[in-house]
XYZ file of C-alpha atoms in Angstrom:
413
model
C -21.689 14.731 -21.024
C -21.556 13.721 -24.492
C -18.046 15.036 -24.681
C -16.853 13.087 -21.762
C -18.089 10.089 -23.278
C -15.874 10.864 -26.626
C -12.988 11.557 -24.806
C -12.969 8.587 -22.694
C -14.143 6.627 -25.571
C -10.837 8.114 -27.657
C -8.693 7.328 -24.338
C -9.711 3.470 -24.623
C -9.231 3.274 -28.084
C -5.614 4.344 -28.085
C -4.927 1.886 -25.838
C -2.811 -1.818 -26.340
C -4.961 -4.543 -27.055
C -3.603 -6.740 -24.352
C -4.129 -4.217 -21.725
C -8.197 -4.352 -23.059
C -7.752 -8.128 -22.787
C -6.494 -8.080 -19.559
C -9.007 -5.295 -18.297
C -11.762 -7.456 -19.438
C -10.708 -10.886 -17.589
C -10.228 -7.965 -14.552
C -13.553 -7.658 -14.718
C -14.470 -11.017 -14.547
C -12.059 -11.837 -11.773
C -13.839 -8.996 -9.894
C -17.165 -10.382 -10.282
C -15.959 -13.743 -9.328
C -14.013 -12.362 -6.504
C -16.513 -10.115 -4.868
C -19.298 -12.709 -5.252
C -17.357 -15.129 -3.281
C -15.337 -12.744 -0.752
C -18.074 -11.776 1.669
C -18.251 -15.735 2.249
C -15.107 -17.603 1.890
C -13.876 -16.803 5.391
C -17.491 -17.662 7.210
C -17.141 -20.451 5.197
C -14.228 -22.206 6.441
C -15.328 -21.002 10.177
C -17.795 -23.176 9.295
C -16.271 -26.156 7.885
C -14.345 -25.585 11.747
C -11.405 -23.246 11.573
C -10.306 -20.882 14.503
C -8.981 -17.363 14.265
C -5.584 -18.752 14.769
C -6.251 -21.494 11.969
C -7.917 -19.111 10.055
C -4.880 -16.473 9.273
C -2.639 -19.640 9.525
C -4.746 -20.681 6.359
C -3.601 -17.693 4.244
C -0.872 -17.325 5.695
C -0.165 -20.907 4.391
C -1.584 -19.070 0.940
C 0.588 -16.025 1.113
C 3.906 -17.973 1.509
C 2.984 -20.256 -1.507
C 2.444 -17.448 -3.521
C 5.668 -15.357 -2.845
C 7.538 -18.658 -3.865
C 5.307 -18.851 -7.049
C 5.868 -15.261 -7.583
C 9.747 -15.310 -8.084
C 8.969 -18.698 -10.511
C 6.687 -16.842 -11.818
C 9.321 -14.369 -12.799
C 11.357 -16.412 -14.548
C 8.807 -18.266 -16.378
C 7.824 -15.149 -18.311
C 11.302 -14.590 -18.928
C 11.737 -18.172 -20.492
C 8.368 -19.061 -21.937
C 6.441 -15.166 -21.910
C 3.379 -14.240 -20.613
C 0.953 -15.443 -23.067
C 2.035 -18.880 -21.062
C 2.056 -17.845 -17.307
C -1.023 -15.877 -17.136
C -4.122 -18.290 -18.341
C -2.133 -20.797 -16.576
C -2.823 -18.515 -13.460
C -6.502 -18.186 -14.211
C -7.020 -22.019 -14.878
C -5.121 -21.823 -11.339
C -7.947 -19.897 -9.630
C -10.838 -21.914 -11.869
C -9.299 -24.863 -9.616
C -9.119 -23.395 -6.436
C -12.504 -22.584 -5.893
C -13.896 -25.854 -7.285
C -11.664 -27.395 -4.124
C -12.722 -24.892 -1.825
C -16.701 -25.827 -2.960
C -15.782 -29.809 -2.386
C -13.968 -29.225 0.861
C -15.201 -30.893 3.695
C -13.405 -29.346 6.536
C -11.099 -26.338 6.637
C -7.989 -28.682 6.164
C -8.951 -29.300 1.887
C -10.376 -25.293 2.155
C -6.962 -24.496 3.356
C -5.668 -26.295 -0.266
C -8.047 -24.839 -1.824
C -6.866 -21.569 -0.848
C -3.166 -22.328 -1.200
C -4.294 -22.836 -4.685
C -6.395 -19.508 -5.264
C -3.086 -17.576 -3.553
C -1.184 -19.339 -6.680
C -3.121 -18.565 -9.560
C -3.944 -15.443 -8.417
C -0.475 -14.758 -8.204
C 0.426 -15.863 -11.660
C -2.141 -14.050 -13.113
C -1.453 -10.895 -11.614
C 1.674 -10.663 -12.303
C 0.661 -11.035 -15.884
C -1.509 -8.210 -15.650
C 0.822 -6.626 -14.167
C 3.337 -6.867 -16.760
C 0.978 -5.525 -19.075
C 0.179 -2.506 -17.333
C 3.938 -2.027 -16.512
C 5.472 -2.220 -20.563
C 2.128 -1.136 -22.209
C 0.921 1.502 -20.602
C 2.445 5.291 -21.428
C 3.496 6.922 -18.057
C 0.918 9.736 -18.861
C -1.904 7.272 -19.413
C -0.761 4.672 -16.898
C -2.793 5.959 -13.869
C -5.983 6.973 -15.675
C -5.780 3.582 -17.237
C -5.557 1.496 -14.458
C -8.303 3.620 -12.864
C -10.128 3.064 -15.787
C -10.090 -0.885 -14.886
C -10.687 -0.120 -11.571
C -13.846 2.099 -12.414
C -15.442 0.538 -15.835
C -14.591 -2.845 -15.249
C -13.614 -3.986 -12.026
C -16.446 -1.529 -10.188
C -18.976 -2.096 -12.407
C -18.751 -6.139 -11.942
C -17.137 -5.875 -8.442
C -20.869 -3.968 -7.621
C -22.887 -6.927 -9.817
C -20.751 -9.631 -7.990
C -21.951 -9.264 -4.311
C -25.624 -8.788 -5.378
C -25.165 -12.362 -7.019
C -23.593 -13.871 -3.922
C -26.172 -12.881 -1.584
C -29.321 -13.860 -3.950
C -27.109 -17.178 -4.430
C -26.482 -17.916 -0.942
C -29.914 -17.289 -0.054
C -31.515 -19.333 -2.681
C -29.663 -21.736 -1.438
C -30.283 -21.698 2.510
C -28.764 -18.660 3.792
C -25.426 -18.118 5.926
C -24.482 -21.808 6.427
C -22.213 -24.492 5.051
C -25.257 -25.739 2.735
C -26.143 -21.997 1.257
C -22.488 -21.055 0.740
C -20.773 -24.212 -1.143
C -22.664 -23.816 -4.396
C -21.249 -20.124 -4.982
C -17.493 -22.066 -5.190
C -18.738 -23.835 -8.167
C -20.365 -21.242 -10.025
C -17.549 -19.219 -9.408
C -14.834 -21.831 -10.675
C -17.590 -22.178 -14.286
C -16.767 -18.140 -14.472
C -13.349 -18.657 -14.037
C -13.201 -21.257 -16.647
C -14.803 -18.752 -18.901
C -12.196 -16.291 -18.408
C -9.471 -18.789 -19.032
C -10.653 -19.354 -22.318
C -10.943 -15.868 -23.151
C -7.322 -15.174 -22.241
C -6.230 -17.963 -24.166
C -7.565 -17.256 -27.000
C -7.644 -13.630 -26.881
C -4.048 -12.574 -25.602
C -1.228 -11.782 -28.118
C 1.794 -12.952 -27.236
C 3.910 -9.790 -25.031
C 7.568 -9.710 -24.960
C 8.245 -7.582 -21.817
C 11.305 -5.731 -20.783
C 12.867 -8.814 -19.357
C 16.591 -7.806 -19.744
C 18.640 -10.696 -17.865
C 15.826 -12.810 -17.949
C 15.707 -15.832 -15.625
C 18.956 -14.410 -13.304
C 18.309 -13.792 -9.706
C 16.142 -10.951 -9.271
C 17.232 -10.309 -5.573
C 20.296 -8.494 -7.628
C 18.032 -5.572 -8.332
C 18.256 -4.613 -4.962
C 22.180 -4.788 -4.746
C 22.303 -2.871 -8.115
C 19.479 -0.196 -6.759
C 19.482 0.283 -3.007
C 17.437 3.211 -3.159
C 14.551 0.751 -4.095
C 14.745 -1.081 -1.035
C 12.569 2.066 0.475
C 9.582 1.350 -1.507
C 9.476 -2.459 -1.274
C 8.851 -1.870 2.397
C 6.356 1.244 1.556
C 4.506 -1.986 -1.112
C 4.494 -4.703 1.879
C 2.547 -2.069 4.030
C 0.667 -1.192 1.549
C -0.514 -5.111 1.056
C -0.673 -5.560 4.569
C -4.750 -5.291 4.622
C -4.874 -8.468 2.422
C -3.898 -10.836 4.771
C -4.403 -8.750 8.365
C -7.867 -7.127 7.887
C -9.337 -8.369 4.897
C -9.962 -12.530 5.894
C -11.431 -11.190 9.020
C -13.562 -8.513 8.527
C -16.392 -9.887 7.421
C -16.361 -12.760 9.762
C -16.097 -9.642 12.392
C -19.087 -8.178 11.019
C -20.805 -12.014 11.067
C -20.215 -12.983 14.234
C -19.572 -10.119 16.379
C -21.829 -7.658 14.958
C -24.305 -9.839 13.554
C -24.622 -9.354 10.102
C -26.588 -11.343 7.521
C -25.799 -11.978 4.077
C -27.105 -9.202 2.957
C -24.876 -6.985 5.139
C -22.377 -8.926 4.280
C -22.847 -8.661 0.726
C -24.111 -4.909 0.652
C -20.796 -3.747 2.496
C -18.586 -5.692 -0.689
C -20.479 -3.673 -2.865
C -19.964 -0.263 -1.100
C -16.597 -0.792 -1.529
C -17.003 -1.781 -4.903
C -18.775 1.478 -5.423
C -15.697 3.570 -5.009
C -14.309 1.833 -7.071
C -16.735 2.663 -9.610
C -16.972 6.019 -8.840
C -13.484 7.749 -8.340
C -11.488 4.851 -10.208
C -10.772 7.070 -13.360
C -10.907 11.152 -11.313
C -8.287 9.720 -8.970
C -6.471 7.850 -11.783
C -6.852 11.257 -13.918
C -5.486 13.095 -10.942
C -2.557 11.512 -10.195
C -1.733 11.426 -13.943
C -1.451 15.421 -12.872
C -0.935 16.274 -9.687
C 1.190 12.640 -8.613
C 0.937 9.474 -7.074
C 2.167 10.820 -3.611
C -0.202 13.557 -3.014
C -3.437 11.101 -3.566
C -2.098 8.441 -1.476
C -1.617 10.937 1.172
C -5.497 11.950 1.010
C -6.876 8.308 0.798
C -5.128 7.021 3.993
C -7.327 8.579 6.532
C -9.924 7.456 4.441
C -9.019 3.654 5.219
C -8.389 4.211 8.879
C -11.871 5.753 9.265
C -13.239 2.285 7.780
C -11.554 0.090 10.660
C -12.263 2.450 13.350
C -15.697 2.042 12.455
C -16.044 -1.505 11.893
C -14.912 -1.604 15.363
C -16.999 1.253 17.297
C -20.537 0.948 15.463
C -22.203 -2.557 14.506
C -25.987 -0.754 13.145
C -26.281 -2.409 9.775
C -25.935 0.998 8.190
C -22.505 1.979 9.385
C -21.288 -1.465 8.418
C -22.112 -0.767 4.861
C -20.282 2.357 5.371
C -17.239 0.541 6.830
C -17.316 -1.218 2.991
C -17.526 2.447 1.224
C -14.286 3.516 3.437
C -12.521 0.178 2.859
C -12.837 0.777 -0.754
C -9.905 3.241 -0.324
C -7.178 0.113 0.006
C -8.513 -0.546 -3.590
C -7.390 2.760 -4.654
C -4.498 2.811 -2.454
C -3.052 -0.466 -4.323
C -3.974 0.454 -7.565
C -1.622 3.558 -7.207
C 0.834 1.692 -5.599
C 1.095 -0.223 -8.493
C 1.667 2.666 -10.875
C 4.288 3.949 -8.413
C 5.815 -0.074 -8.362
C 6.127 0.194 -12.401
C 7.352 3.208 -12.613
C 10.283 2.813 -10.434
C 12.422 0.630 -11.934
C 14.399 0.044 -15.433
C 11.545 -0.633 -17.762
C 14.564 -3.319 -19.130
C 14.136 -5.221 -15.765
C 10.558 -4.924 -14.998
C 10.274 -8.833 -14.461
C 12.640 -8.877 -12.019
C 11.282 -5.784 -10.094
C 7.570 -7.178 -10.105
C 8.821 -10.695 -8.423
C 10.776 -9.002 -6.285
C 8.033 -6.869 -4.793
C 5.839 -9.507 -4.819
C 7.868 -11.742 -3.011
C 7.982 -9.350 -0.054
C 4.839 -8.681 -0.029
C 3.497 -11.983 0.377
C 5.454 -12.945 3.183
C 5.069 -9.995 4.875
C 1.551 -10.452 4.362
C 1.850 -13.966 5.378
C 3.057 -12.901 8.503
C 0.292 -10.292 10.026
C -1.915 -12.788 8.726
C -1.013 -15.487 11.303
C 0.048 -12.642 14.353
C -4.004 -11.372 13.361
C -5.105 -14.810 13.789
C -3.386 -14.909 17.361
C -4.746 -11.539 18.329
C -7.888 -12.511 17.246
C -7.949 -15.478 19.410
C -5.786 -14.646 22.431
C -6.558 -10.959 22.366
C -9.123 -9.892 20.643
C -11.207 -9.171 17.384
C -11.141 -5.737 17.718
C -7.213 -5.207 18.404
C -6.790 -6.750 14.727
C -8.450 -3.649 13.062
C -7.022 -1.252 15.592
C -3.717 -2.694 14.751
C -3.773 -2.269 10.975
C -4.550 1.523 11.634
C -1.402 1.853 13.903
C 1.064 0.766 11.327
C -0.528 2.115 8.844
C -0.644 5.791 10.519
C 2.941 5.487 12.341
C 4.971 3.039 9.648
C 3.830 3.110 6.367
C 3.057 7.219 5.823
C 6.037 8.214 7.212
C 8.392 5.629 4.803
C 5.883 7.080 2.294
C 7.317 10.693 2.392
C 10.880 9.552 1.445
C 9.849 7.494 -1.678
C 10.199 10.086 -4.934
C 7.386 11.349 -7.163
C 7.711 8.899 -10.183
C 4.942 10.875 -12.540
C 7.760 12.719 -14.093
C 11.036 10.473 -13.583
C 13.423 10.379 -16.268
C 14.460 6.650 -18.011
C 11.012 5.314 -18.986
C 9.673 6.508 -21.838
C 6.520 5.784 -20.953
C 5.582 3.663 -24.587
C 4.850 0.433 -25.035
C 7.756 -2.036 -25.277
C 5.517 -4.693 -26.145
C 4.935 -6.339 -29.160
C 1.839 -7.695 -30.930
């Protein structure tokens, strides 16, 4: 034991200062995150939204933030990312104070236009850290690291401090929910500051910085593969995410508690196999892991859908936590892929897609909610998940060992 503690000790050590910077305000984004998440969409059913309004709302989000993501692009290139990112986390300090003032789902719907934004622009700076930091033999463990140390740890604290919050403060209602906006933006604001201060200025491989990224595409068709495989990868963020836990609220009748509780199971897995799975595909490849995890997420929805005894809902959170881990290795695969000398352009480009593909599913899962039903929205994500996404998966190449990055850090300070 005490030897695994030196070695991953030694691991973090030889690691860039701004990728410590950035895993700390992770952390804190986590906690912020995860205390809010089991809420936000009960909330603004409260404050009056519909299904269909309700995945119109980040939809709305979604499509903002693809925009912001190719600006966001070109801002590093011209001003760097000691700029752009604590500009995205003063972003997200805003959005929730909105969200907690809103009086109907019309100024939450701003307020969440906003969050979409800043949490955009700020990862996208943490992701150009990880990408031109990280060593390809370190990247994975790294970023599972994060996942495990400091976004688990916090994402497991942040829940526990929603629910106590919202029920100090009068339970599941408009009333018990709204103060946990504010406290969340005061976090946020905290985290600003310590990116501000703390962040040395990066100088990323930027190449033809502030040219149209969309060229990457023409210059390397063979990446045009795995920005589909990345939008179905993010398709959970906008198509089962908003509506899971208002699912669990109002169909099966979960309290805050639940609610909370099944955030924190997925949190857990975070915790728990962030680093092994990191390690392991840092050894045996991205691919292979991605391959295991996926029936892992499907078992989540089908659950959500077919059991609603408080116990198997918090089990629905400890299979969800396997899009976590799905995304984070996405990620690696994302950075790994293209010229380090055009990582900017790659990372807008991705993002860009995502987003509106995201944006998308989100509004068709508001209609199906709505005009369908509940259910069919979870049962949904599985199909394309299962039929689309694997399959396009197969074709993508093993990046742990591609030639052309050389896996050091091309950063400065």
């Amino acid at each position: 034991m005490a030897n695994m503690v030196e070695r991953a000790v030694q691991f973090i050590s030889r690691q860039p200062r701004n990728w410590k910077v950035t895993a700390c305000r992770a952390s804190i984004d986590r906690c912020v995150y995860q205390m809010v998440f089991p809420y936000l969409s009960v909330y603004i059913a409260l404050l009056g939204a519909t299904g269909t309004q309700l995945g119109a709302i980040n939809s709305a989000g979604m499509v903002a933030s693809a925009v912001l993501g190719l600006l966001a692009g070109t801002a590093v290139a011209r001003v760097g990312t000691k700029k752009v990112y604590p500009a995205g986390v003063a972003l997200v300090a805003l959005s929730y104070l909105i969200i907690g003032l809103a009086q109907n789902w019309v100024l939450a719907l701003a307020g969440t236009m906003l969050w979409w934004c800043g949490s955009t622009a700020a990862g996208y700076g943490c992701a150009i850290v990880c990408g031109t930091s990280l060593a390809n033999r370190d990247r994975a463990t790294a970023m599972g690291c994060c996942e495990s140390l400091a976004q688990g740890v916090m994402g497991f604290i942040g829940p526990v401090i929603g629910a106590m919050l919202v029920a100090g403060f009068g339970g599941v209602s408009v009333r018990g929910i709204r103060p946990v906006f504010f406290i969340a933006s005061i976090m946020c604001l905290g985290a600003w500051l310590f990116v501000s201060t703390q962040l040395s200025e990066t100088e990323c491989g930027i190449g033809n910085g502030g040219s149209n990224p969309f060229l990457l595409l023409r210059d390397r068709p063979d990446l045009v593969r795995f920005v589909a495989v990345s939008c179905l990868t993010s398709l959970p963020t906008g198509m089962v995410l908003p509506f899971t836990q208002v699912y669990a609220s109002q169909v099966k009748m979960a309290d805050q508690y639940v609610l909370g509780t099944m955030v924190t199971a997925a949190a857990v897995i975070g915790l728990l196999l962030g680093v092994p799975l990191g390690r392991l595909a840092d050894r045996m490849g991205r691919k292979r892991i991605l391959f295991v995890l996926a029936p892992v997420y499907w078992i989540g929805n089908l659950l959500l859908v077919w059991s609603s005894r408080p116990a198997s809902l918090v089990l629905v959170g400890v299979f969800q936590g396997a899009f976590t881990m799905t995304s984070m290795l996405t990620q690696a695969i994302a950075v790994e892929l293209a010229p380090s000398e055009r990582t900017s352009d790659w990372l807008a480009v991705t993002k860009f897609f995502k987003m509106v593909a995201v944006a998308a599913m989100a509004s068709v899962s508001g209609l199906i909610w709505d005009h369908v039903g509940p259910e069919y929205v979870f049962l949904l994500a599985v199909a394309i998940d299962a039929a689309v996404r694997i399959p396009l998966l197969l074709g993508v190449p093993e990046t742990l060992e591609l030639p052309g990055r050389s896996g050091e850090s091309s950063v400065r300070g």
